[in-house]
Amino acid sequence: MTIRSLPDRKPFLTAAFALVTLAALAAAAISAEPRAKDLFGARKLPAVAPAQSFGFYSKGCFTGGVALPMDGPNWEVMRPSRNRRWGHPAMIALIEKLARDARADGWPGLLIGDVSQPRGGPMMTGHASHQIGLDADIWLTPMPRRPLTFAERETMSATLMVDEKTHLVKEALWTPAHTRLLKRAASYAEVERILVNPGIKKKLCDTVTGDRSWLRKIRPFWGHDYHFHMRIGCQPGSPDCKAQEATPDDDGCGKPLAWWFTEEPWRPNKNPDAPKARDLMTMATLPRECQAVLAAPDAPSLEAVTYQSGGAAAVAAAKQEPTEPAETISSGNAVLPAAASAFAPTPKIGIPLPRPRPGN
């Protein structure tokens, strides 16, 4: 009997080991790349550049942000330690307008939740969107008669307006003033969407009489049971801002709303441990302009970039003599000088965070 020797396996084992090693090194390189949320979350002031939004609401950044003052005649900012009271000047101006108009409608004043980080981008916690300065959360709890202390703003519970079992509005809490507030917010041409809990949408569908055209902007979504989410469209001067899909022309009170009161929307997520998009985003994931946004110089001070009632933020940066060649931020075919005026006017529920689909 002839015995044939087995081929030498060492070359094969060596090659396999090399492939495994390369794969491990590649995975390590990817995991070592900084997360975009860490980079954007670390910036305390906006980028000095004209007001522009880059990318989509859930995947982008912005320049020329201004801060909503902590206190106004008709509003107070909640959770100030998060440093999320920044937005495109058009959004901050609209918040001020809503606060003023809502007061005239009988609402005591707005408690403002998260708007955006100073330069937008993904956040450390909470939101998938709010990345391009065009989203704002407004509590459904009216502003108290007395000013809140800093500690109260950090810890005060928002009012949960919806029964978590029935997904219907708590009748003892809902008032006609809530309806007027949402109608006023939806009345502005800049506002394209207002996200609310499905129970709130149903309450409006069941009770609003007369003009119902504004209801098309009121869109049901998970969470949003203690606040509403106001979103405006891409603003002039932002050619790289990606618009969202238009809302349907009807009032949204038919079959799409009925789906929210079936079992399907409330079934637990099949993969609750899957990482969220914001946890995976790197700078390579975001629009290419966001690298320049992150690297752009800071505004000179918080005071210089805090919105002033009826106008723009002060621009102390414009008065400073540059010591180095001005940086630029590319936007499509245009190259924008960073030294240009960034702030010119532009035509457990106790500590609330948006609650996503169950089990996520």
Coordinates of C-alpha atoms in Angstrom, one line a residue:
M1 CA 0.0 0.0 0.0
T2 CA 1.3 3.4 -0.9
I3 CA 1.1 6.1 1.8
R4 CA 0.9 9.6 0.4
S5 CA 2.1 12.3 2.7
L6 CA -0.3 15.1 3.6
P7 CA 0.5 18.5 2.1
D8 CA 2.3 20.9 4.4
R9 CA -0.3 22.9 6.2
K10 CA 2.0 25.6 7.6
P11 CA 1.6 28.0 4.6
F12 CA -2.2 27.7 4.9
L13 CA -2.2 28.3 8.6
T14 CA 0.2 31.3 8.2
A15 CA -2.0 32.8 5.6
A16 CA -5.1 32.3 7.7
F17 CA -3.4 33.9 10.7
A18 CA -2.4 36.8 8.6
L19 CA -5.9 37.4 7.4
V20 CA -7.3 37.3 11.0
T21 CA -4.6 39.7 12.2
L22 CA -5.4 42.1 9.4
A23 CA -9.1 42.0 10.1
A24 CA -8.4 42.6 13.8
L25 CA -6.2 45.5 13.0
A26 CA -8.8 47.0 10.7
A27 CA -11.5 46.6 13.3
A28 CA -9.3 48.2 15.9
A29 CA -8.6 51.1 13.6
I30 CA -12.3 51.7 13.1
S31 CA -13.1 51.5 16.8
A32 CA -10.2 53.9 17.5
E33 CA -11.6 56.6 15.3
P34 CA -13.2 59.3 17.5
R35 CA -16.9 59.4 17.6
A36 CA -18.5 62.5 16.1
K37 CA -20.7 62.9 19.2
D38 CA -17.7 63.2 21.4
L39 CA -16.1 65.8 19.2
F40 CA -19.2 68.0 18.7
G41 CA -20.3 67.5 22.3
A42 CA -16.9 69.0 23.5
R43 CA -17.3 72.3 21.7
K44 CA -18.7 75.0 23.9
L45 CA -19.1 77.8 21.4
P46 CA -20.3 78.0 17.7
A47 CA -18.1 78.3 14.7
V48 CA -17.5 81.8 13.4
A49 CA -18.9 81.7 9.9
P50 CA -22.2 82.6 8.2
A51 CA -25.3 80.7 9.4
Q52 CA -25.5 77.5 7.4
S53 CA -26.9 74.1 7.9
F54 CA -25.0 71.1 6.4
G55 CA -26.6 67.7 5.8
F56 CA -29.9 66.3 7.2
Y57 CA -31.6 66.8 10.6
S58 CA -30.2 63.5 11.8
K59 CA -26.8 63.6 10.1
G60 CA -25.2 67.0 9.9
C61 CA -23.9 70.2 11.6
F62 CA -24.2 73.9 11.3
T63 CA -22.3 77.2 11.6
G64 CA -23.2 80.7 12.8
G65 CA -25.2 79.3 15.7
V66 CA -26.6 81.7 18.3
A67 CA -27.8 80.9 21.9
L68 CA -31.3 81.5 23.2
P69 CA -30.9 83.6 26.4
M70 CA -31.5 81.6 29.5
D71 CA -34.4 83.9 30.5
G72 CA -36.7 85.9 28.4
P73 CA -39.9 87.8 29.1
N74 CA -41.9 84.8 27.9
W75 CA -39.6 81.8 28.3
E76 CA -37.0 79.9 30.4
V77 CA -34.4 77.4 29.3
M78 CA -34.5 74.0 31.0
R79 CA -31.6 71.6 31.6
P80 CA -29.0 74.4 31.1
S81 CA -26.0 72.1 31.9
R82 CA -26.6 70.3 28.6
N83 CA -25.6 73.4 26.6
R84 CA -28.2 72.7 24.0
R85 CA -29.8 76.1 23.7
W86 CA -28.1 76.8 20.3
G87 CA -29.6 77.0 16.9
H88 CA -29.7 78.6 13.5
P89 CA -30.6 82.3 14.0
A90 CA -33.9 81.7 12.2
M91 CA -34.8 79.0 14.8
I92 CA -33.9 81.1 17.8
A93 CA -35.8 84.0 16.4
L94 CA -38.9 81.8 15.9
I95 CA -38.7 80.5 19.4
E96 CA -38.8 84.1 20.7
K97 CA -41.7 84.9 18.4
L98 CA -43.7 81.8 19.5
A99 CA -43.1 82.7 23.2
R100 CA -44.5 86.2 22.6
D101 CA -47.4 85.0 20.4
A102 CA -48.3 82.2 22.8
R103 CA -48.4 84.6 25.7
A104 CA -50.9 86.7 23.8
D105 CA -52.9 83.6 23.3
G106 CA -53.1 82.9 27.0
W107 CA -50.1 80.5 27.5
P108 CA -48.1 81.7 30.6
G109 CA -44.7 81.2 28.9
L110 CA -42.5 78.5 27.3
L111 CA -40.1 76.1 29.0
I112 CA -37.5 75.4 26.3
G113 CA -35.9 72.0 26.2
D114 CA -33.1 70.9 23.8
V115 CA -32.5 72.9 20.6
S116 CA -29.0 72.0 19.4
Q117 CA -25.3 71.9 20.4
P118 CA -23.2 75.0 19.5
R119 CA -22.1 73.4 16.2
G120 CA -24.8 70.8 16.0
G121 CA -23.7 67.3 15.2
P122 CA -24.8 64.1 17.0
M123 CA -25.5 64.5 20.7
M124 CA -24.1 62.3 23.5
T125 CA -27.6 61.3 24.7
G126 CA -31.2 61.6 23.6
H127 CA -31.8 62.7 20.1
A128 CA -31.2 61.3 16.7
S129 CA -32.0 64.7 15.1
H130 CA -31.4 68.3 16.3
Q131 CA -28.1 68.2 14.4
I132 CA -28.4 71.2 12.0
G133 CA -29.9 73.9 14.3
L134 CA -33.4 73.6 12.9
D135 CA -35.1 71.5 15.7
A136 CA -36.4 72.6 19.1
D137 CA -38.2 70.9 22.0
I138 CA -40.8 72.8 23.9
W139 CA -42.3 71.5 27.1
L140 CA -46.1 71.1 27.4
T141 CA -45.7 72.3 31.0
P142 CA -46.4 76.0 31.2
M143 CA -43.8 78.4 32.6
P144 CA -44.4 78.9 36.4
R145 CA -45.3 82.4 37.7
R146 CA -42.0 82.7 39.6
P147 CA -38.6 82.4 38.0
L148 CA -37.1 78.9 38.4
T149 CA -33.7 78.5 40.1
F150 CA -30.8 76.8 38.2
A151 CA -31.3 73.7 40.4
E152 CA -35.0 73.5 39.5
R153 CA -34.3 73.8 35.8
E154 CA -32.0 70.8 36.1
T155 CA -34.3 68.6 38.1
M156 CA -37.9 69.7 37.8
S157 CA -40.1 67.0 36.2
A158 CA -42.0 67.7 33.1
T159 CA -45.7 66.9 33.0
L160 CA -46.5 63.5 31.3
M161 CA -49.5 64.3 29.2
V162 CA -50.3 60.8 28.0
D163 CA -51.3 57.6 29.7
E164 CA -48.6 55.0 29.0
K165 CA -51.0 52.1 28.9
T166 CA -53.8 53.5 26.8
H167 CA -51.7 55.9 24.8
L168 CA -54.4 58.5 25.2
V169 CA -54.2 62.0 26.6
K170 CA -54.8 62.4 30.3
E171 CA -58.1 64.4 30.2
A172 CA -57.5 66.0 33.6
L173 CA -54.3 67.7 32.2
W174 CA -55.2 68.7 28.7
T175 CA -56.6 72.2 28.2
P176 CA -57.7 74.3 25.3
A177 CA -54.5 76.4 25.9
H178 CA -52.4 73.3 24.8
T179 CA -54.4 73.2 21.6
R180 CA -53.9 76.9 21.0
L181 CA -50.1 76.6 21.6
L182 CA -49.8 73.8 19.0
K183 CA -51.9 75.7 16.5
R184 CA -49.8 78.8 17.0
A185 CA -46.6 76.9 16.4
A186 CA -48.0 75.2 13.3
S187 CA -49.2 78.6 11.9
Y188 CA -45.7 79.8 11.0
A189 CA -44.7 79.2 7.4
E190 CA -41.1 78.2 8.5
V191 CA -42.5 75.3 10.6
E192 CA -42.7 72.1 8.5
R193 CA -43.4 69.6 11.2
I194 CA -44.4 69.3 14.8
L195 CA -43.9 65.9 16.4
V196 CA -46.2 64.9 19.2
N197 CA -47.3 61.7 21.0
P198 CA -49.9 59.8 19.0
G199 CA -52.4 60.4 21.9
I200 CA -51.9 64.1 21.5
K201 CA -52.5 63.9 17.8
K202 CA -55.7 61.9 18.4
K203 CA -56.9 64.5 20.9
L204 CA -56.5 67.2 18.4
C205 CA -58.2 65.2 15.6
D206 CA -61.1 64.5 17.9
T207 CA -61.6 68.1 19.2
V208 CA -60.4 70.7 16.7
T209 CA -63.2 72.3 14.8
G210 CA -63.3 74.9 12.1
D211 CA -60.0 75.3 10.3
R212 CA -58.2 72.0 10.5
S213 CA -55.6 72.6 7.8
W214 CA -52.8 73.1 10.4
L215 CA -53.3 69.6 11.7
R216 CA -51.3 68.2 8.7
K217 CA -48.1 69.6 10.3
I218 CA -48.8 67.7 13.6
R219 CA -47.2 64.3 13.2
P220 CA -47.4 61.4 15.6
F221 CA -44.2 59.8 16.9
W222 CA -42.9 57.7 19.8
G223 CA -42.2 59.7 23.0
H224 CA -43.1 63.4 22.8
D225 CA -45.5 62.9 25.6
Y226 CA -44.2 65.8 27.8
H227 CA -43.0 68.1 25.0
F228 CA -43.5 68.8 21.3
H229 CA -40.8 68.9 18.7
M230 CA -40.9 71.9 16.4
R231 CA -38.9 71.7 13.1
I232 CA -38.3 74.3 10.5
G233 CA -37.2 73.9 6.9
C234 CA -33.8 74.5 5.4
Q235 CA -33.1 78.2 5.4
P236 CA -31.9 80.5 2.6
G237 CA -28.1 80.5 2.4
S238 CA -27.8 76.8 3.2
P239 CA -27.5 75.0 -0.2
D240 CA -26.1 71.9 1.4
C241 CA -29.0 71.5 3.8
K242 CA -31.1 68.4 2.9
A243 CA -34.8 69.0 3.0
Q244 CA -37.2 66.6 4.6
E245 CA -40.1 64.9 2.8
A246 CA -43.2 67.1 2.6
T247 CA -46.1 66.3 4.8
P248 CA -49.4 65.0 3.2
D249 CA -52.0 67.5 2.4
D250 CA -54.7 65.9 4.5
D251 CA -55.2 66.4 8.3
G252 CA -53.5 63.0 9.1
C253 CA -56.4 61.8 11.2
G254 CA -57.3 58.7 9.2
K255 CA -55.7 55.3 8.8
P256 CA -52.1 56.4 9.5
L257 CA -53.2 57.6 12.9
A258 CA -55.3 54.5 13.6
W259 CA -52.1 52.4 13.2
W260 CA -50.7 53.9 16.3
F261 CA -53.6 52.5 18.3
T262 CA -52.8 48.9 17.3
E263 CA -50.3 46.6 19.0
E264 CA -47.7 46.8 16.3
P265 CA -46.1 50.2 17.1
W266 CA -45.7 49.3 20.8
R267 CA -44.1 45.9 20.4
P268 CA -40.6 45.8 21.9
N269 CA -37.7 46.3 19.6
K270 CA -36.4 42.9 18.4
N271 CA -32.8 44.1 18.8
P272 CA -32.8 46.5 21.8
D273 CA -29.0 46.3 22.3
A274 CA -28.1 47.4 18.8
P275 CA -26.1 50.6 19.0
K276 CA -27.8 53.8 18.0
A277 CA -26.7 55.7 14.9
R278 CA -25.3 58.6 17.0
D279 CA -23.0 56.0 18.8
L280 CA -21.5 54.9 15.5
M281 CA -21.1 58.2 13.6
T282 CA -17.6 59.3 12.9
M283 CA -16.5 62.4 11.1
A284 CA -16.3 60.4 7.9
T285 CA -20.0 59.6 8.3
L286 CA -21.1 63.2 8.4
P287 CA -21.1 65.7 5.5
R288 CA -17.6 66.7 4.5
E289 CA -18.2 70.3 5.5
C290 CA -18.6 69.2 9.2
Q291 CA -14.8 68.6 9.5
A292 CA -14.3 72.3 8.7
V293 CA -17.2 73.3 11.0
L294 CA -15.5 71.4 13.8
A295 CA -12.1 73.0 13.1
A296 CA -13.4 76.6 12.7
P297 CA -12.5 79.2 15.3
D298 CA -14.7 79.7 18.3
A299 CA -16.9 82.8 18.7
P300 CA -15.1 85.2 21.1
S301 CA -17.5 84.8 24.0
L302 CA -20.9 83.5 25.0
E303 CA -22.2 87.0 25.3
A304 CA -21.2 87.8 21.7
V305 CA -23.3 85.0 20.3
T306 CA -26.4 85.2 22.6
Y307 CA -29.5 86.2 20.6
Q308 CA -30.8 89.7 21.3
S309 CA -34.5 90.2 21.3
G310 CA -35.7 91.5 18.0
G311 CA -32.4 91.1 16.2
A312 CA -29.2 89.2 15.9
A313 CA -26.5 88.4 18.4
A314 CA -23.7 90.8 19.0
V315 CA -20.7 90.1 16.8
A316 CA -17.6 90.9 18.8
A317 CA -15.5 88.8 16.4
A318 CA -16.1 91.3 13.6
K319 CA -14.3 93.9 15.5
Q320 CA -11.2 91.9 16.1
E321 CA -8.1 92.3 13.9
P322 CA -7.1 88.9 12.5
T323 CA -3.6 87.8 13.4
E324 CA -3.5 85.0 10.9
P325 CA -4.9 84.4 7.4
A326 CA -8.6 83.9 7.6
E327 CA -9.8 80.3 7.5
T328 CA -12.5 79.3 5.0
I329 CA -15.4 76.9 5.1
S330 CA -16.3 75.4 1.8
S331 CA -20.0 75.1 0.9
G332 CA -20.7 73.7 -2.6
N333 CA -19.3 76.1 -5.1
A334 CA -18.9 78.9 -2.6
V335 CA -16.1 79.5 -0.2
L336 CA -17.2 81.4 2.8
P337 CA -14.7 83.5 4.8
A338 CA -14.8 82.5 8.5
A339 CA -14.3 86.1 9.5
A340 CA -17.6 87.1 7.9
S341 CA -20.5 88.0 10.3
A342 CA -21.9 84.8 11.5
F343 CA -24.8 86.3 13.2
A344 CA -26.6 88.7 10.8
P345 CA -30.4 88.4 10.9
T346 CA -31.8 85.6 8.8
P347 CA -35.2 86.2 6.7
K348 CA -37.6 58.1 34.1
I349 CA -39.3 61.3 33.0
G350 CA -37.9 63.4 35.9
I351 CA -35.0 64.5 33.7
P352 CA -36.7 64.3 30.3
L353 CA -35.0 62.9 27.2
P354 CA -36.9 61.8 24.2
R355 CA -38.2 58.2 24.7
P356 CA -37.9 56.1 21.6
R357 CA -39.8 53.0 20.4
P358 CA -40.2 50.5 23.3
G359 CA -37.1 48.4 24.0
N360 CA -34.8 50.6 22.0

